[in-house]
Amino acid sequence: MALSGFFSRLKEGLSRSTQKLSSGITAVFTKRKLDDAALDELEELLIGADLGPAAAKRVIAAFRRTRFGDDVTDEEIKTALATEITTILDPVAKPLVIDRGHAPHVVLVVGVNGTGKTTTIGKFAQFYREQGFRPMLVAGDTFRAAAVEQLQIWGERTGAPVVSGKPETDAAGLAFTALERAKREGIDLLLIDTAGRLHNKTALMDELAKIIRVIRKLDPTAPHSVLLVLDATTGQNALNQVEVFQDLVNVDGLIVTKLDGSARGGVVVALAEEFGLPVHAVGVGEQAGDLRPFIAAEFARGLVGANV
Ligand SMILES: Nc1nc2c(ncn2[C@@H]2O[C@H](COP(=O)(O)OP(=O)(O)OP(=O)(O)O)[C@@H](O)[C@H]2O)c(=O)[nH]1
Ligand SMILES: [Mg+2]
């Protein structure tokens, strides 16, 4: 899909956040000029659009320093707002770089159930195959039988081999076997799926720790990327999920999914402000081609409803 197509998709998805913000901005600034009361209202609008208090405050502080003329239009305000939001997002907009030198680069994909881990792995397989890499998928969510099947379908769809075991197989053992095989077969990229929900947090922590411990027997530098998948539609809850998973594992980067749906895209700004973790890619649909690099300026413009 062309970038413009992706952007309109993202814009569509962001429409819930956008509409509220965009009409809010228009309402605030058709009434009066950019005085303190108007800025306070704008700050509230930003918080209401999931940007979080810290990012909203930062944007407004920058706005206060800017000398807008009395005849500033709401369109100019939106453009300026997009520029400030871009400043927050730019440092985290980093694609996932796969290092062939690791042979393979091991990616552990984690997140609560239903956020889009398995789908994201399928999309990654497609994306990196198109870039000339050889990915292999590991059905490390051995907790649910359907999860294995789901990953196998992604394997068929993308032409990537899938390593799986019987239900209830030990996930760490499976990851070990997969890494051995990947090394033998000259795979560049090993994508390990994990269970989103185990019996409790301790069980999940033990499971992830064991996977990491075991694959390190074959490659002490693995995993090379631990990616946390977040569902944008959960809004502020995504922030709690980062905290929970940072307690469990060393999270290297984020993937934010479901930005096509009734997304609450503002949360990406809150995530950037609070954690500064790289946002490698965003999900804008359920198909193989629906994973896109995260581009700060376009995202910011889509969020506030500024014209491109
Ligand atoms: N619209 C939309 N749907 C998505 C996106 N990513 C994933 N989904 C859908 O969300 C649902 C859950 O995705 P999964 O990939 O199964 O999520 P998971 O994290 O692996 O879930 P568990 O295995 O239960 O932990 C599926 O119906 C996906 O098709 C996205 O970017 N946009
Ligand atoms: Mg899954």
mmCIF file with all atom_site columns, C-alpha atoms in Angstrom, residues 41 78 105-106 137-138 193 216 222 229 285 288 305:
data_model
loop_
_atom_site.group_PDB
_atom_site.id
_atom_site.type_symbol
_atom_site.label_atom_id
_atom_site.label_alt_id
_atom_site.label_comp_id
_atom_site.label_asym_id
_atom_site.label_entity_id
_atom_site.label_seq_id
_atom_site.pdbx_PDB_ins_code
_atom_site.Cartn_x
_atom_site.Cartn_y
_atom_site.Cartn_z
_atom_site.occupancy
_atom_site.B_iso_or_equiv
_atom_site.pdbx_formal_charge
_atom_site.auth_seq_id
_atom_site.auth_comp_id
_atom_site.auth_asym_id
_atom_site.auth_atom_id
_atom_site.pdbx_PDB_model_num
ATOM 1  C CA . GLU A 1 41  ? -9.078 24.530  27.472 1.00 0.00 ? 41  GLU A CA 1
ATOM 2  C CA . LYS A 1 78  ? -3.615 22.522  14.409 1.00 0.00 ? 78  LYS A CA 1
ATOM 3  C CA . HIS A 1 105 ? 18.347 -12.058 15.261 1.00 0.00 ? 105 HIS A CA 1
ATOM 4  C CA . VAL A 1 106 ? 16.006 -13.341 17.978 1.00 0.00 ? 106 VAL A CA 1
ATOM 5  C CA . LEU A 1 137 ? 8.168  -18.322 13.540 1.00 0.00 ? 137 LEU A CA 1
ATOM 6  C CA . VAL A 1 138 ? 8.009  -20.059 16.918 1.00 0.00 ? 138 VAL A CA 1
ATOM 7  C CA . ASP A 1 193 ? 5.323  -15.795 20.027 1.00 0.00 ? 193 ASP A CA 1
ATOM 8  C CA . ARG A 1 216 ? 20.955 -17.900 26.006 1.00 0.00 ? 216 ARG A CA 1
ATOM 9  C CA . ALA A 1 222 ? 19.700 -13.406 22.702 1.00 0.00 ? 222 ALA A CA 1
ATOM 10 C CA . VAL A 1 229 ? 2.633  -5.314  21.706 1.00 0.00 ? 229 VAL A CA 1
ATOM 11 C CA . GLY A 1 285 ? -5.447 -3.758  10.107 1.00 0.00 ? 285 GLY A CA 1
ATOM 12 C CA . ALA A 1 288 ? -0.238 -9.211  6.321  1.00 0.00 ? 288 ALA A CA 1
ATOM 13 C CA . GLY A 1 305 ? -6.701 16.590  12.089 1.00 0.00 ? 305 GLY A CA 1
#
